[in-house]
Structure formats: C-alpha cells, structure tokens
PDB file of C-alpha atoms and ligand atoms in Angstrom:
ATOM      1  CA  MET I   1      -5.939 -20.679   3.372  1.00  0.00           C
ATOM      2  CA  THR I   2      -9.584 -19.826   2.182  1.00  0.00           C
ATOM      3  CA  PRO I   3     -10.909 -17.504   0.160  1.00  0.00           C
ATOM      4  CA  TRP I   4     -12.083 -14.459   1.950  1.00  0.00           C
ATOM      5  CA  ARG I   5     -13.908 -11.303   1.216  1.00  0.00           C
ATOM      6  CA  PRO I   6     -11.233  -8.773   2.672  1.00  0.00           C
ATOM      7  CA  ARG I   7     -12.353  -6.017   4.559  1.00  0.00           C
ATOM      8  CA  LEU I   8     -10.181  -3.035   3.554  1.00  0.00           C
ATOM      9  CA  GLY I   9      -8.575  -0.561   5.888  1.00  0.00           C
ATOM     10  CA  ILE I  10      -6.559   1.814   3.801  1.00  0.00           C
ATOM     11  CA  LEU I  11      -3.936   4.298   5.315  1.00  0.00           C
ATOM     12  CA  LEU I  12      -2.931   7.442   3.173  1.00  0.00           C
ATOM     13  CA  SER I  13      -0.769  10.450   4.186  1.00  0.00           C
ATOM     14  CA  GLY I  14      -1.394  12.440   0.962  1.00  0.00           C
ATOM     15  CA  ARG I  15      -2.972  12.841  -2.722  1.00  0.00           C
ATOM     16  CA  GLY I  16      -4.577   8.856  -2.350  1.00  0.00           C
ATOM     17  CA  SER I  17      -4.443   8.087  -6.273  1.00  0.00           C
ATOM     18  CA  ASN I  18      -3.709   4.588  -5.041  1.00  0.00           C
ATOM     19  CA  PHE I  19      -6.795   4.306  -2.748  1.00  0.00           C
ATOM     20  CA  GLU I  20      -8.990   6.095  -5.441  1.00  0.00           C
ATOM     21  CA  ALA I  21      -7.638   3.337  -8.052  1.00  0.00           C
ATOM     22  CA  ILE I  22      -8.724   0.498  -5.262  1.00  0.00           C
ATOM     23  CA  ALA I  23     -12.245   2.200  -4.204  1.00  0.00           C
ATOM     24  CA  ALA I  24     -13.074   2.755  -8.441  1.00  0.00           C
ATOM     25  CA  ASN I  25     -12.596  -1.350  -8.547  1.00  0.00           C
ATOM     26  CA  VAL I  26     -14.473  -1.922  -5.300  1.00  0.00           C
ATOM     27  CA  LEU I  27     -17.145   0.744  -6.200  1.00  0.00           C
ATOM     28  CA  ALA I  28     -17.204  -1.170  -9.691  1.00  0.00           C
ATOM     29  CA  GLY I  29     -17.494  -4.629  -8.256  1.00  0.00           C
ATOM     30  CA  LYS I  30     -14.273  -5.342 -10.026  1.00  0.00           C
ATOM     31  CA  LEU I  31     -12.422  -6.484  -6.455  1.00  0.00           C
ATOM     32  CA  ALA I  32     -14.231  -8.348  -4.020  1.00  0.00           C
ATOM     33  CA  CYS I  33     -14.136  -5.975  -1.025  1.00  0.00           C
ATOM     34  CA  ASP I  34     -15.350  -4.206   1.010  1.00  0.00           C
ATOM     35  CA  ILE I  35     -14.040  -0.927   2.434  1.00  0.00           C
ATOM     36  CA  GLY I  36     -13.852  -0.916   6.008  1.00  0.00           C
ATOM     37  CA  PHE I  37     -12.311   2.455   6.980  1.00  0.00           C
ATOM     38  CA  VAL I  38      -9.863   4.918   5.311  1.00  0.00           C
ATOM     39  CA  PHE I  39      -7.648   6.706   7.566  1.00  0.00           C
ATOM     40  CA  SER I  40      -5.043   9.181   7.349  1.00  0.00           C
ATOM     41  CA  ASN I  41      -2.587  10.466   9.842  1.00  0.00           C
ATOM     42  CA  LYS I  42      -2.912  14.282   7.968  1.00  0.00           C
ATOM     43  CA  PRO I  43      -6.335  15.669   8.116  1.00  0.00           C
ATOM     44  CA  ASP I  44      -5.893  17.695   5.317  1.00  0.00           C
ATOM     45  CA  ALA I  45      -4.859  15.041   3.072  1.00  0.00           C
ATOM     46  CA  ALA I  46      -6.375  15.316  -0.318  1.00  0.00           C
ATOM     47  CA  GLY I  47      -7.385  11.459  -0.272  1.00  0.00           C
ATOM     48  CA  LEU I  48      -9.170  11.679   2.941  1.00  0.00           C
ATOM     49  CA  SER I  49     -11.415  14.485   1.201  1.00  0.00           C
ATOM     50  CA  ARG I  50     -11.594  12.040  -1.748  1.00  0.00           C
ATOM     51  CA  ALA I  51     -13.038   8.946   0.945  1.00  0.00           C
ATOM     52  CA  ARG I  52     -15.641  11.581   1.918  1.00  0.00           C
ATOM     53  CA  GLN I  53     -17.285  12.721  -1.103  1.00  0.00           C
ATOM     54  CA  LEU I  54     -17.100   8.722  -2.079  1.00  0.00           C
ATOM     55  CA  GLY I  55     -19.107   8.164   1.131  1.00  0.00           C
ATOM     56  CA  LEU I  56     -16.576   6.009   2.797  1.00  0.00           C
ATOM     57  CA  PRO I  57     -15.614   5.725   6.246  1.00  0.00           C
ATOM     58  CA  CYS I  58     -13.044   7.897   7.181  1.00  0.00           C
ATOM     59  CA  GLY I  59     -11.086   9.601   9.704  1.00  0.00           C
ATOM     60  CA  ALA I  60      -7.816  10.997  10.844  1.00  0.00           C
ATOM     61  CA  LEU I  61      -5.293  11.325  13.826  1.00  0.00           C
ATOM     62  CA  PRO I  62      -3.027  14.179  13.879  1.00  0.00           C
ATOM     63  CA  SER I  63       0.475  12.062  14.249  1.00  0.00           C
ATOM     64  CA  ALA I  64       2.692  14.998  15.012  1.00  0.00           C
ATOM     65  CA  GLY I  65       4.192  15.073  18.660  1.00  0.00           C
ATOM     66  CA  VAL I  66       2.175  11.463  19.464  1.00  0.00           C
ATOM     67  CA  GLU I  67       4.710   8.535  20.193  1.00  0.00           C
ATOM     68  CA  ARG I  68       4.443   5.952  17.784  1.00  0.00           C
ATOM     69  CA  ALA I  69       3.541   3.000  19.786  1.00  0.00           C
ATOM     70  CA  LEU I  70       0.921   5.049  21.273  1.00  0.00           C
ATOM     71  CA  PHE I  71      -0.074   6.378  18.019  1.00  0.00           C
ATOM     72  CA  ASP I  72      -0.380   3.089  16.567  1.00  0.00           C
ATOM     73  CA  SER I  73      -2.477   1.384  19.202  1.00  0.00           C
ATOM     74  CA  GLN I  74      -4.738   4.253  19.028  1.00  0.00           C
ATOM     75  CA  VAL I  75      -5.209   3.423  14.936  1.00  0.00           C
ATOM     76  CA  THR I  76      -5.094  -0.087  15.756  1.00  0.00           C
ATOM     77  CA  GLN I  77      -8.456   0.138  17.552  1.00  0.00           C
ATOM     78  CA  LEU I  78      -9.602   2.489  15.180  1.00  0.00           C
ATOM     79  CA  LEU I  79      -9.496  -0.066  12.389  1.00  0.00           C
ATOM     80  CA  LYS I  80     -10.358  -3.171  14.240  1.00  0.00           C
ATOM     81  CA  ASP I  81     -13.425  -1.423  15.237  1.00  0.00           C
ATOM     82  CA  ASN I  82     -14.591  -0.730  11.952  1.00  0.00           C
ATOM     83  CA  GLY I  83     -14.162  -4.364  10.584  1.00  0.00           C
ATOM     84  CA  VAL I  84     -10.622  -4.221   9.112  1.00  0.00           C
ATOM     85  CA  ASP I  85      -8.944  -7.148   8.011  1.00  0.00           C
ATOM     86  CA  LEU I  86      -6.614  -6.107   5.386  1.00  0.00           C
ATOM     87  CA  VAL I  87      -4.807  -3.343   5.723  1.00  0.00           C
ATOM     88  CA  CYS I  88      -3.348  -1.302   2.619  1.00  0.00           C
ATOM     89  CA  LEU I  89      -0.471   1.054   2.892  1.00  0.00           C
ATOM     90  CA  ALA I  90      -0.924   3.781   0.234  1.00  0.00           C
ATOM     91  CA  GLY I  91       1.415   6.977   0.477  1.00  0.00           C
ATOM     92  CA  TYR I  92       1.429   6.250   4.252  1.00  0.00           C
ATOM     93  CA  MET I  93       4.550   8.481   5.205  1.00  0.00           C
ATOM     94  CA  ARG I  94       4.672   6.327   8.517  1.00  0.00           C
ATOM     95  CA  LEU I  95       7.080   3.311   9.702  1.00  0.00           C
ATOM     96  CA  LEU I  96       4.555   0.952  11.452  1.00  0.00           C
ATOM     97  CA  SER I  97       5.567  -0.171  14.952  1.00  0.00           C
ATOM     98  CA  GLY I  98       5.893  -4.112  15.698  1.00  0.00           C
ATOM     99  CA  GLY I  99       2.653  -3.376  17.771  1.00  0.00           C
ATOM    100  CA  PHE I 100       0.528  -2.596  14.739  1.00  0.00           C
ATOM    101  CA  VAL I 101       2.274  -5.335  12.622  1.00  0.00           C
ATOM    102  CA  THR I 102       1.507  -7.912  15.008  1.00  0.00           C
ATOM    103  CA  GLN I 103      -1.870  -7.302  15.247  1.00  0.00           C
ATOM    104  CA  PHE I 104      -2.658  -7.550  11.537  1.00  0.00           C
ATOM    105  CA  PRO I 105      -0.045 -10.519  10.779  1.00  0.00           C
ATOM    106  CA  GLN I 106       0.331 -11.049   6.926  1.00  0.00           C
ATOM    107  CA  ARG I 107      -2.078  -8.568   6.414  1.00  0.00           C
ATOM    108  CA  ILE I 108      -0.713  -5.653   6.183  1.00  0.00           C
ATOM    109  CA  LEU I 109       0.273  -4.448   1.881  1.00  0.00           C
ATOM    110  CA  ASN I 110       2.296  -1.463   0.775  1.00  0.00           C
ATOM    111  CA  ILE I 111       2.881  -0.498  -2.294  1.00  0.00           C
ATOM    112  CA  HIS I 112       6.272   0.808  -3.686  1.00  0.00           C
ATOM    113  CA  PRO I 113       7.407   2.743  -6.878  1.00  0.00           C
ATOM    114  CA  SER I 114      10.636   0.575  -7.983  1.00  0.00           C
ATOM    115  CA  LEU I 115      11.459  -3.207  -7.864  1.00  0.00           C
ATOM    116  CA  LEU I 116      12.648  -3.447  -4.725  1.00  0.00           C
ATOM    117  CA  PRO I 117      14.941  -4.171  -3.242  1.00  0.00           C
ATOM    118  CA  ALA I 118      16.109  -1.685  -5.428  1.00  0.00           C
ATOM    119  CA  PHE I 119      15.585   2.026  -4.000  1.00  0.00           C
ATOM    120  CA  PRO I 120      13.649   1.921  -1.127  1.00  0.00           C
ATOM    121  CA  GLY I 121      12.774   4.687   0.929  1.00  0.00           C
ATOM    122  CA  LEU I 122      11.514   8.034  -0.365  1.00  0.00           C
ATOM    123  CA  ASP I 123      12.037   9.408  -3.942  1.00  0.00           C
ATOM    124  CA  ALA I 124      12.291   6.357  -5.622  1.00  0.00           C
ATOM    125  CA  GLN I 125      11.946   7.657  -8.585  1.00  0.00           C
ATOM    126  CA  TYR I 126      14.349   9.950  -8.713  1.00  0.00           C
ATOM    127  CA  GLN I 127      16.849   7.486  -7.224  1.00  0.00           C
ATOM    128  CA  ALA I 128      15.942   5.330 -10.118  1.00  0.00           C
ATOM    129  CA  LEU I 129      16.179   8.125 -12.496  1.00  0.00           C
ATOM    130  CA  MET I 130      20.057   9.012 -11.200  1.00  0.00           C
ATOM    131  CA  HIS I 131      21.489   5.480 -10.742  1.00  0.00           C
ATOM    132  CA  GLY I 132      20.398   5.412 -14.546  1.00  0.00           C
ATOM    133  CA  VAL I 133      18.681   2.147 -14.298  1.00  0.00           C
ATOM    134  CA  LYS I 134      17.087   1.029 -17.721  1.00  0.00           C
ATOM    135  CA  VAL I 135      13.702  -0.454 -16.229  1.00  0.00           C
ATOM    136  CA  THR I 136      12.536   0.519 -12.818  1.00  0.00           C
ATOM    137  CA  GLY I 137       8.661  -0.408 -11.828  1.00  0.00           C
ATOM    138  CA  CYS I 138       6.812  -1.091  -8.649  1.00  0.00           C
ATOM    139  CA  THR I 139       6.258  -3.072  -5.865  1.00  0.00           C
ATOM    140  CA  VAL I 140       3.515  -4.677  -3.635  1.00  0.00           C
ATOM    141  CA  HIS I 141       4.511  -6.109  -0.609  1.00  0.00           C
ATOM    142  CA  LEU I 142       3.711  -7.582   2.369  1.00  0.00           C
ATOM    143  CA  VAL I 143       4.937  -5.368   5.911  1.00  0.00           C
ATOM    144  CA  ASP I 144       6.876  -5.878   8.174  1.00  0.00           C
ATOM    145  CA  GLU I 145       8.392  -3.891  10.594  1.00  0.00           C
ATOM    146  CA  ASN I 146      11.748  -2.563   8.887  1.00  0.00           C
ATOM    147  CA  LEU I 147      11.401   0.087   5.748  1.00  0.00           C
ATOM    148  CA  ASP I 148       9.760  -1.288   2.328  1.00  0.00           C
ATOM    149  CA  SER I 149      11.566  -4.989   3.129  1.00  0.00           C
ATOM    150  CA  GLY I 150       8.535  -7.709   3.650  1.00  0.00           C
ATOM    151  CA  PRO I 151       8.217 -10.725   1.154  1.00  0.00           C
ATOM    152  CA  ILE I 152       6.933  -9.365  -2.412  1.00  0.00           C
ATOM    153  CA  LEU I 153       3.430 -10.200  -3.665  1.00  0.00           C
ATOM    154  CA  LEU I 154       3.832  -8.583  -7.183  1.00  0.00           C
ATOM    155  CA  GLN I 155       5.808  -6.585  -9.188  1.00  0.00           C
ATOM    156  CA  SER I 156       5.525  -5.008 -12.515  1.00  0.00           C
ATOM    157  CA  ALA I 157       8.309  -3.327 -14.779  1.00  0.00           C
ATOM    158  CA  VAL I 158       8.028  -0.314 -16.398  1.00  0.00           C
ATOM    159  CA  PRO I 159      10.852   1.063 -18.729  1.00  0.00           C
ATOM    160  CA  VAL I 160      13.208   4.208 -18.502  1.00  0.00           C
ATOM    161  CA  LEU I 161      13.023   6.313 -21.439  1.00  0.00           C
ATOM    162  CA  ASP I 162      16.178   8.777 -22.767  1.00  0.00           C
ATOM    163  CA  GLY I 163      13.651  11.381 -22.642  1.00  0.00           C
ATOM    164  CA  ASP I 164      12.348  10.816 -19.034  1.00  0.00           C
ATOM    165  CA  THR I 165      12.211  13.788 -16.704  1.00  0.00           C
ATOM    166  CA  LEU I 166      10.880  12.893 -12.937  1.00  0.00           C
ATOM    167  CA  GLU I 167       7.156  13.609 -14.083  1.00  0.00           C
ATOM    168  CA  THR I 168       7.184  11.375 -17.089  1.00  0.00           C
ATOM    169  CA  LEU I 169       8.545   8.293 -15.159  1.00  0.00           C
ATOM    170  CA  SER I 170       6.879   8.965 -12.135  1.00  0.00           C
ATOM    171  CA  SER I 171       3.482   8.640 -13.688  1.00  0.00           C
ATOM    172  CA  ARG I 172       4.374   5.905 -16.066  1.00  0.00           C
ATOM    173  CA  ILE I 173       4.846   4.108 -12.937  1.00  0.00           C
ATOM    174  CA  LEU I 174       1.572   5.489 -11.120  1.00  0.00           C
ATOM    175  CA  LYS I 175      -0.395   3.739 -13.815  1.00  0.00           C
ATOM    176  CA  GLU I 176       1.307   0.491 -12.910  1.00  0.00           C
ATOM    177  CA  GLU I 177       0.563   1.076  -9.768  1.00  0.00           C
ATOM    178  CA  HIS I 178      -2.900   1.460  -9.733  1.00  0.00           C
ATOM    179  CA  LYS I 179      -3.521  -1.375 -11.504  1.00  0.00           C
ATOM    180  CA  LEU I 180      -0.846  -3.575  -9.726  1.00  0.00           C
ATOM    181  CA  TYR I 181      -2.503  -2.996  -6.144  1.00  0.00           C
ATOM    182  CA  SER I 182      -5.653  -4.600  -6.760  1.00  0.00           C
ATOM    183  CA  GLU I 183      -4.322  -7.253  -8.626  1.00  0.00           C
ATOM    184  CA  ALA I 184      -2.588  -7.931  -5.145  1.00  0.00           C
ATOM    185  CA  ILE I 185      -5.437  -7.541  -2.758  1.00  0.00           C
ATOM    186  CA  ALA I 186      -7.148  -9.789  -5.240  1.00  0.00           C
ATOM    187  CA  TRP I 187      -4.766 -12.529  -5.255  1.00  0.00           C
ATOM    188  CA  LEU I 188      -4.528 -12.158  -1.593  1.00  0.00           C
ATOM    189  CA  ALA I 189      -8.137 -12.712  -1.276  1.00  0.00           C
ATOM    190  CA  LYS I 190      -8.243 -16.249  -3.151  1.00  0.00           C
ATOM    191  CA  GLY I 191      -5.720 -17.405  -0.476  1.00  0.00           C
ATOM    192  CA  ASN I 192      -3.757 -19.478  -3.293  1.00  0.00           C
ATOM    193  CA  PHE I 193       0.007 -18.811  -1.937  1.00  0.00           C
ATOM    194  CA  ARG I 194       1.825 -19.558   0.958  1.00  0.00           C
ATOM    195  CA  ILE I 195       4.907 -18.015   2.116  1.00  0.00           C
ATOM    196  CA  GLN I 196       8.060 -19.694   2.330  1.00  0.00           C
ATOM    197  CA  GLY I 197      11.045 -17.417   3.569  1.00  0.00           C
ATOM    198  CA  ARG I 198      10.799 -14.133   1.808  1.00  0.00           C
ATOM    199  CA  ARG I 199       8.958 -16.220  -0.919  1.00  0.00           C
ATOM    200  CA  VAL I 200       5.334 -15.442  -1.957  1.00  0.00           C
ATOM    201  CA  LEU I 201       4.029 -18.719  -4.245  1.00  0.00           C
ATOM    202  CA  LYS I 202       1.350 -19.648  -5.930  1.00  0.00           C
ATOM    203  CA  THR I 203      -0.448 -22.762  -4.639  1.00  0.00           C
TER     204      THR I 203
HETATM  205  C1  GRF A   1       2.625   6.082  -4.604  1.00  0.00           C
HETATM  206  O1  GRF A   1       3.869   6.652  -5.481  1.00  0.00           O
HETATM  207  C2  GRF A   1       3.505   4.664  -3.994  1.00  0.00           C
HETATM  208  O2  GRF A   1       4.005   3.948  -4.273  1.00  0.00           O
HETATM  209  C3  GRF A   1       4.471   5.722  -2.596  1.00  0.00           C
HETATM  210  O3  GRF A   1       3.386   6.977  -2.486  1.00  0.00           O
HETATM  211  C4  GRF A   1       2.818   7.402  -3.590  1.00  0.00           C
HETATM  212  C5  GRF A   1       1.529   7.381  -2.920  1.00  0.00           C
HETATM  213  O4  GRF A   1       0.446   7.996  -4.329  1.00  0.00           O
HETATM  214  N1  GRF A   1       3.830   4.881  -1.147  1.00  0.00           N
HETATM  215  P1  GRF A   1      -0.726   8.377  -3.788  1.00  0.00           P
HETATM  216  O5  GRF A   1      -0.976   9.281  -2.273  1.00  0.00           O
HETATM  217  O6  GRF A   1      -1.608   6.873  -3.888  1.00  0.00           O
HETATM  218  O7  GRF A   1      -1.186   8.969  -5.237  1.00  0.00           O
END
C-alpha cells in the first residue's frame, strides 16, 4: 500500500467533538488529509453546525423512517460525489449496511470509548464503571457490518480512578479519543500496515 492523502468523509449524529479534533489537526496542517464532506443523519447535530461555521462541505439527510439500504445508498452517493475515500464515523449512531461497507473496503474507521472487545455498544463508559474495571480506554477500528467489531487499528488505555463519576471518566477517555483518532488516520494514510485476519500489523 502506498501513501495517500485521504479525503475524509466524517459522519456524526451529535456533539461532534471528535470531528472538531480531526478538523483542527487538518486545518493546522498537522494531519495530511482533506475534509471532503461532513455528514449527519441528524440535521440539528451540533457537529454539523460547527462544520458549517468552519466553512467545510457538509450536509444532512434525516434517517428517520427511511429504509436502511436506501438511506445508506444515498449517503454513499453523497460521499462519492464529494470525492471521499476514507470514511470516519465520529459518534454516528447508526449501524452501516453491508452495501455501504462494500463501497469503502477497509476504508471506514470508527472510534469507540472502551478497549474493545470489552463494552461494545451504547454507554461504554458506564458499562466500564459498573463492571469495576481499573483500566478502560478507547479504540479506533475498521468497520464491518457488525457493531464495534472490525479489526483494531489503535487503542489507548485510560485508568479508572476510585473517585470517578461517569462524567470524569468519560471526559478523561474523550481527551484520549481526540488524540487517537488523528493518529490512526495518519497511520492508515502512510500505508505501512497489513491486515492479517483480525490483526492490523505494522510493515
Ligand atoms: C465518542 O465517545 C465516541 O467514542 C463514540 O461517540 C462519542 C462521540 O462524541 N463513538 P463526539 O460527538 O465526537 O463528541
């Protein structure tokens, strides 16, 4: 795999702090990528307003009531029309259809606020706190059709402290997320890795 300058499609449904962290690195020239499109399935997502303020190409299609395969084919078209070649899920609260995944083979990333495979799905920080683990963290992984399940690119560990509340733990993890996502994109762009089964190995 040779180095390439990815054209990112960032998909979000809410706050968008991971998108903002990536955008800040791209705009500061610290991450050799372009932002091709910021998409939301929630027209009123805060992350989308921020993309608009930053003057980035962006748009929304409400997903409520639309059949998944049809919706995903519309989103795929929008991303392709904007030249996107690396899709970054950043708090995108939808499972992708197989049709979507096959349109961007090994080119869809997600960030999850736990050390997968522990605590997949919703409320990962709460799950970690309730389970009583001493270490949790965040994971950037390639996306397949299943929830939080594709090959892992990078992980960062975060301690769980005795005095932690859901808020303090979530915010300590989020700080790591903001660093890890850009690192993972940069690594993928350099192309010095190979995928062996579930393992993403440096070459
Ligand atoms: C993050 O915790 C991310 O790991 C998870 O959804 C949250 C999105 O936060 N997938 P934000 O919208 O990027 O602030």
